Tab-separated table of C-alpha atoms in Angstrom:
chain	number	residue	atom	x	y	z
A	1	UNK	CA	-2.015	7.376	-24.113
A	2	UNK	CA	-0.722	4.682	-21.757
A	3	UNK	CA	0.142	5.987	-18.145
A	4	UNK	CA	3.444	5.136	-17.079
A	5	UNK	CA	4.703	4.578	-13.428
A	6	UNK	CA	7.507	4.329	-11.926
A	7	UNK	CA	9.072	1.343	-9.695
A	8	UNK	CA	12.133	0.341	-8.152
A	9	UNK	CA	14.247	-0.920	-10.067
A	10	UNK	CA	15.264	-3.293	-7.060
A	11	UNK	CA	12.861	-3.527	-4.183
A	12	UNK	CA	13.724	-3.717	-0.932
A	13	UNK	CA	10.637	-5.984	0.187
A	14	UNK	CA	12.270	-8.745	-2.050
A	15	UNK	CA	9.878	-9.580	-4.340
A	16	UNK	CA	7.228	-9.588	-1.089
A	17	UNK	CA	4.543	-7.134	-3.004
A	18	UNK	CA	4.969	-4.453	0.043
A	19	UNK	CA	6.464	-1.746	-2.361
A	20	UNK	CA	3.819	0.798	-3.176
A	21	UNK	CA	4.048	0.795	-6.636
A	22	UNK	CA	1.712	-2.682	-6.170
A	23	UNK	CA	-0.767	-0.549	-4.976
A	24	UNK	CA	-0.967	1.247	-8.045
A	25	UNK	CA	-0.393	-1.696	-10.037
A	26	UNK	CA	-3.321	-3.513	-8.301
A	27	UNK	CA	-5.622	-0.820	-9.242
A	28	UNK	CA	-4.598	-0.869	-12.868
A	29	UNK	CA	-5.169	-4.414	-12.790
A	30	UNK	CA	-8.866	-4.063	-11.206
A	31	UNK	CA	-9.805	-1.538	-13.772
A	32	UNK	CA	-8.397	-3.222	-17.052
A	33	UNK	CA	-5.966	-0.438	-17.900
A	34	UNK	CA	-2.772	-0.943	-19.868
A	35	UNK	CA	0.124	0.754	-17.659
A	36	UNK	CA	3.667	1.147	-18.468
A	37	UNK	CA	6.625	0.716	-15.707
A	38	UNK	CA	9.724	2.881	-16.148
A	39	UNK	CA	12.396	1.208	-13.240
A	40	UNK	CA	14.887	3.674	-11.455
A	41	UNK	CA	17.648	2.992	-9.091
A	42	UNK	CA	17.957	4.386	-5.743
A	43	UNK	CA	20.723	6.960	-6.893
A	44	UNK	CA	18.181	8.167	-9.893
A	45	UNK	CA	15.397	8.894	-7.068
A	46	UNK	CA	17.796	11.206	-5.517
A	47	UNK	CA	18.779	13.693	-9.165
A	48	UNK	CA	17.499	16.511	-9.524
A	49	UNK	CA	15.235	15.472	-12.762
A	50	UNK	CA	13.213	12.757	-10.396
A	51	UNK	CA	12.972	15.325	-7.799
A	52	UNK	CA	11.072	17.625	-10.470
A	53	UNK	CA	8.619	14.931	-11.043
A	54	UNK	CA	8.468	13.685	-6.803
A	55	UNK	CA	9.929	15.903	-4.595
A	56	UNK	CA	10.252	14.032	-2.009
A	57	UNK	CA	12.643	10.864	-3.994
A	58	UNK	CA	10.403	8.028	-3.781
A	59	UNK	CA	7.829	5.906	-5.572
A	60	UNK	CA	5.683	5.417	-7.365
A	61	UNK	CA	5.198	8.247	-9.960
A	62	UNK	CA	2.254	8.630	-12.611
A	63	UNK	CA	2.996	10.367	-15.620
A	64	UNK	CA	0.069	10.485	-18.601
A	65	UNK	CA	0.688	13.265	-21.411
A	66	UNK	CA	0.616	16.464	-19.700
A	67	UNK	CA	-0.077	15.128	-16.018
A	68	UNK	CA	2.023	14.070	-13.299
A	69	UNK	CA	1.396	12.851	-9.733
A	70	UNK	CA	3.027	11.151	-6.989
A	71	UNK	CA	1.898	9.405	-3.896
A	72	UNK	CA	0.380	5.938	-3.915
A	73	UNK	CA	-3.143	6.891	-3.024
A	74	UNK	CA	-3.692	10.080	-4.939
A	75	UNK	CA	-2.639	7.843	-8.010
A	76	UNK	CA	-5.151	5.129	-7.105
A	77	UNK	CA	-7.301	8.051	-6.855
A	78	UNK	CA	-7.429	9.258	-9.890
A	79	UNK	CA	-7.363	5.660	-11.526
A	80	UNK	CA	-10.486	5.101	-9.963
A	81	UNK	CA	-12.286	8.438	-10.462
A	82	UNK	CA	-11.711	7.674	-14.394
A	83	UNK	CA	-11.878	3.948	-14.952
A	84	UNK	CA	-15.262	2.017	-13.936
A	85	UNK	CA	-14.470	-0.915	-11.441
A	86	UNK	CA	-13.129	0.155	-7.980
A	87	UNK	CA	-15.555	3.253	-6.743
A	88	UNK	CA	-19.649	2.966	-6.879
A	89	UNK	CA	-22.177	4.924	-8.847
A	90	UNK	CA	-23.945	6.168	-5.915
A	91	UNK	CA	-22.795	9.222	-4.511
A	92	UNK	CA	-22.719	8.407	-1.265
A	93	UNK	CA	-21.390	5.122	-1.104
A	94	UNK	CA	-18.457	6.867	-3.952
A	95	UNK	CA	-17.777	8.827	-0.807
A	96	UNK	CA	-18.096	6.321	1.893
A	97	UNK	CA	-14.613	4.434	-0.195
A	98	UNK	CA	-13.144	7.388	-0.553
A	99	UNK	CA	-13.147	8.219	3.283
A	100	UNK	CA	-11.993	4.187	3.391
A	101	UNK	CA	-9.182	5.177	1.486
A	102	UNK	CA	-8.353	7.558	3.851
A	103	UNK	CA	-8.557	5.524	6.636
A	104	UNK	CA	-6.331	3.084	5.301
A	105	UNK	CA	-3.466	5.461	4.652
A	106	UNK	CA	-3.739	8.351	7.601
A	107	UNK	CA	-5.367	6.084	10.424
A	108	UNK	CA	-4.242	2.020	10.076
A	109	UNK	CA	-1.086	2.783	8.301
A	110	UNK	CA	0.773	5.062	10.595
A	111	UNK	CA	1.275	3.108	13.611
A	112	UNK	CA	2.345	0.026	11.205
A	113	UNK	CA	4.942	2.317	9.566
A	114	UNK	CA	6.330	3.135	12.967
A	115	UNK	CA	6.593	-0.068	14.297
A	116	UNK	CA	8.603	-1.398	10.901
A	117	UNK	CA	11.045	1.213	11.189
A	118	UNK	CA	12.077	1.254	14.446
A	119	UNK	CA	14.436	-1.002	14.610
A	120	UNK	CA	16.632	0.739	11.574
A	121	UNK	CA	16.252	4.012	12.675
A	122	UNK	CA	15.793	3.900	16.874
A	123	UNK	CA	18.187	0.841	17.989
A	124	UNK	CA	20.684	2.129	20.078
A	125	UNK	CA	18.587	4.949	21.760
A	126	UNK	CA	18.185	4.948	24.991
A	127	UNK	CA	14.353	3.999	25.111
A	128	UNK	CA	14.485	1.668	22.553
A	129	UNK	CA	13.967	-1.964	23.485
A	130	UNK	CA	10.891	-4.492	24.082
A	131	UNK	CA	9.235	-1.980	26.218
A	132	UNK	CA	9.027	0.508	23.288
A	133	UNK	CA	8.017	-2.308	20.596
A	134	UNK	CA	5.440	-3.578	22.699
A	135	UNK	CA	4.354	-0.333	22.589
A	136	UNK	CA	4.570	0.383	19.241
A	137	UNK	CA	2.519	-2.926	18.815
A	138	UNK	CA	-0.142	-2.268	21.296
A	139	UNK	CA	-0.826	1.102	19.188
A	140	UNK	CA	-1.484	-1.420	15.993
A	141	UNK	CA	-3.662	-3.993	18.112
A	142	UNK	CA	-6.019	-1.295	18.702
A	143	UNK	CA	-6.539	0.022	15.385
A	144	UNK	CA	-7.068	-3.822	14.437
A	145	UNK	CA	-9.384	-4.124	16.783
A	146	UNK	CA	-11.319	-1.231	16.102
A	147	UNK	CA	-11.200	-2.391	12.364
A	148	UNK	CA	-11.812	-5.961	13.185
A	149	UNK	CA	-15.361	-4.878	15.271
A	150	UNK	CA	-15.942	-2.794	11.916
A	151	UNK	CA	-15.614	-5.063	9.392
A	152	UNK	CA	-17.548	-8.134	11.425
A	153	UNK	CA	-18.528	-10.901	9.341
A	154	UNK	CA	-18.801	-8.559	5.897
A	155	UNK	CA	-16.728	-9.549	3.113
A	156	UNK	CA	-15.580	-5.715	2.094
A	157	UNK	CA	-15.614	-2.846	4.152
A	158	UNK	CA	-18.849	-1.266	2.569
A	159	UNK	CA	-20.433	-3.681	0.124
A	160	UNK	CA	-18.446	-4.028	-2.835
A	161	UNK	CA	-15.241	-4.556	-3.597
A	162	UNK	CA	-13.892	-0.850	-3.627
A	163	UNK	CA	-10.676	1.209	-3.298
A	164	UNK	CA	-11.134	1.686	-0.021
A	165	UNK	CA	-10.639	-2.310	0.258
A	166	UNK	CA	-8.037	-2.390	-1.860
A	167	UNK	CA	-5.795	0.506	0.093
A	168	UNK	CA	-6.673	-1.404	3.219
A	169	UNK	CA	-5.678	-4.603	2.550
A	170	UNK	CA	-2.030	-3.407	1.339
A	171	UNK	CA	-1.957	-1.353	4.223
A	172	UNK	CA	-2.915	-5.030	6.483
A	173	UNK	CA	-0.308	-7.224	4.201
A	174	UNK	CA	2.563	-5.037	5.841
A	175	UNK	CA	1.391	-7.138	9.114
A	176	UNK	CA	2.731	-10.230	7.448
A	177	UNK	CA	4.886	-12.269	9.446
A	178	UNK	CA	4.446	-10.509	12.542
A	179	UNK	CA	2.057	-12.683	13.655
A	180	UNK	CA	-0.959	-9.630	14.878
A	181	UNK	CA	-3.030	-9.879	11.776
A	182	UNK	CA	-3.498	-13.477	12.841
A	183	UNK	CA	-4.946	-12.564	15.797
A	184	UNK	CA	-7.961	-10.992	14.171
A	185	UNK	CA	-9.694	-14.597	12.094
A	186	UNK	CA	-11.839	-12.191	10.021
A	187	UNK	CA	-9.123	-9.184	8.974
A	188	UNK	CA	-6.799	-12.581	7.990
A	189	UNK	CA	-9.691	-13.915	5.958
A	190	UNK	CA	-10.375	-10.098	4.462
A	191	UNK	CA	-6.891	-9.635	3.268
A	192	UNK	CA	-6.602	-13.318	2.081
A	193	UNK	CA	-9.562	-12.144	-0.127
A	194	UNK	CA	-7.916	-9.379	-1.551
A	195	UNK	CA	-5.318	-11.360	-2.739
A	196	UNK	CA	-7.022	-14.107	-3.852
A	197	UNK	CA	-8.441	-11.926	-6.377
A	198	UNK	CA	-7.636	-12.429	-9.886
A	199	UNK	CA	-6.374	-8.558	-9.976
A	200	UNK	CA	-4.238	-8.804	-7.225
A	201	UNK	CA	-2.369	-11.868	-8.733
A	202	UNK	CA	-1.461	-10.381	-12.179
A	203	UNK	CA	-0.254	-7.135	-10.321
A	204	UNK	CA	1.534	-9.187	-7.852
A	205	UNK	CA	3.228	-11.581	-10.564
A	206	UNK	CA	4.249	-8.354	-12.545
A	207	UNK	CA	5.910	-6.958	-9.006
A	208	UNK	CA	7.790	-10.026	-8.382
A	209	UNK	CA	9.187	-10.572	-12.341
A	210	UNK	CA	11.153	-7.332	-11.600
A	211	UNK	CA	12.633	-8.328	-8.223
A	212	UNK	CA	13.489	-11.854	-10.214
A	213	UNK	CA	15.153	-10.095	-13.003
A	214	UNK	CA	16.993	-7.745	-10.683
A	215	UNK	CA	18.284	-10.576	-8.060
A	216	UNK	CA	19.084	-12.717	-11.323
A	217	UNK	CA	16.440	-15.484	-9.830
A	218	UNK	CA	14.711	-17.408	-12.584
């Protein structure tokens, strides 16, 4: 049976590959599995029948026959605990991109997430202002640093290509355009890896085909 996840069915990165049904869609990709996309609308993530499936009204969501899961990096997850291609043989080092994973999504991501939504959901506050971004954007610069010192002059986090590398670098593309990845040569050249790999592209090109429809852009 095909697994079948669910995207929006018009993304508010704009075609950018931020929304984190790529992430899923990237892993797909890197394993060679067929995947189907079922689209919903912002007022269908809200009823009660999507809420059965994610509770919380977002995406993506992995259905195959009798299973169901939500959240980006469980899905990726499991993808990777079944299909050959984006977790090593050896134990350990099966671990070691697991705990990347981790990383990724409970240590670099959170301050990033922060500083993007600040201005929708803190502007007119009282604190907020350029004190509180800077802030908000020292808090990244150290993580990036610490990950920068890390990663050194390797190509992937631990060896291989794994999951842990690919939750990372969609974690790092959410940098783009602010200028901070930049200032870290080798985390630039480690995400421009990512997504110069052949993987990456076809999941990227199947992301952007839906914003196109959507917008009506051809």
């Amino acid at each position: 049976m095909i697994p079948t996840i669910t995207a929006f069915e018009s993304s508010p990165d704009r075609g950018k590959g931020q929304a984190r049904d790529m992430r899923v869609r990237w892993a797909f990709e890197e394993v060679g599995q067929p995947y189907g996309v079922r689209l919903v609308s912002f007022r269908e993530m809200k009823e009660a029948a999507y809420r059965a499936l994610q509770p919380f009204g977002q995406i993506p969501t992995y259905q195959e026959g009798d299973l169901a899961l939500f959240e980006s990096g469980a899905i990726v997850l499991h993808i990777a605990q079944h299909h050959a291609g984006l977790l090593p043989d050896d134990p350990h080092g099966r671990a070691r991109a697991i705990m990347w994973m981790f990383a990724a999504l409970n240590t670099v991501e959170p301050p990033i997430v922060e500083h993007e939504q600040a201005p929708y959901v803190e502007r007119g506050q009282p604190w907020y202002g350029r004190e509180r971004l800077s802030f908000l954007e020292d808090r990244i610069r150290v993580r990036l640093a610490e990950l920068s010192r890390r990663l050194g002059d390797d190509g992937w986090l631990d060896g291989a290509f794994s999951a842990g590398d690919l939750m990372m670098v969609m974690v790092l593309r959410r940098l783009n355009g602010s200028g901070m990845l930049e200032e870290y040569p080798n985390l630039a050249a480690y995400v421009a890896r990512g997504e110069a790999r052949p993987a990456f592209q076809r999941a990227f090109a199947a992301q952007l085909a839906v914003f196109l429809a959507a917008s009506g852009d051809r």
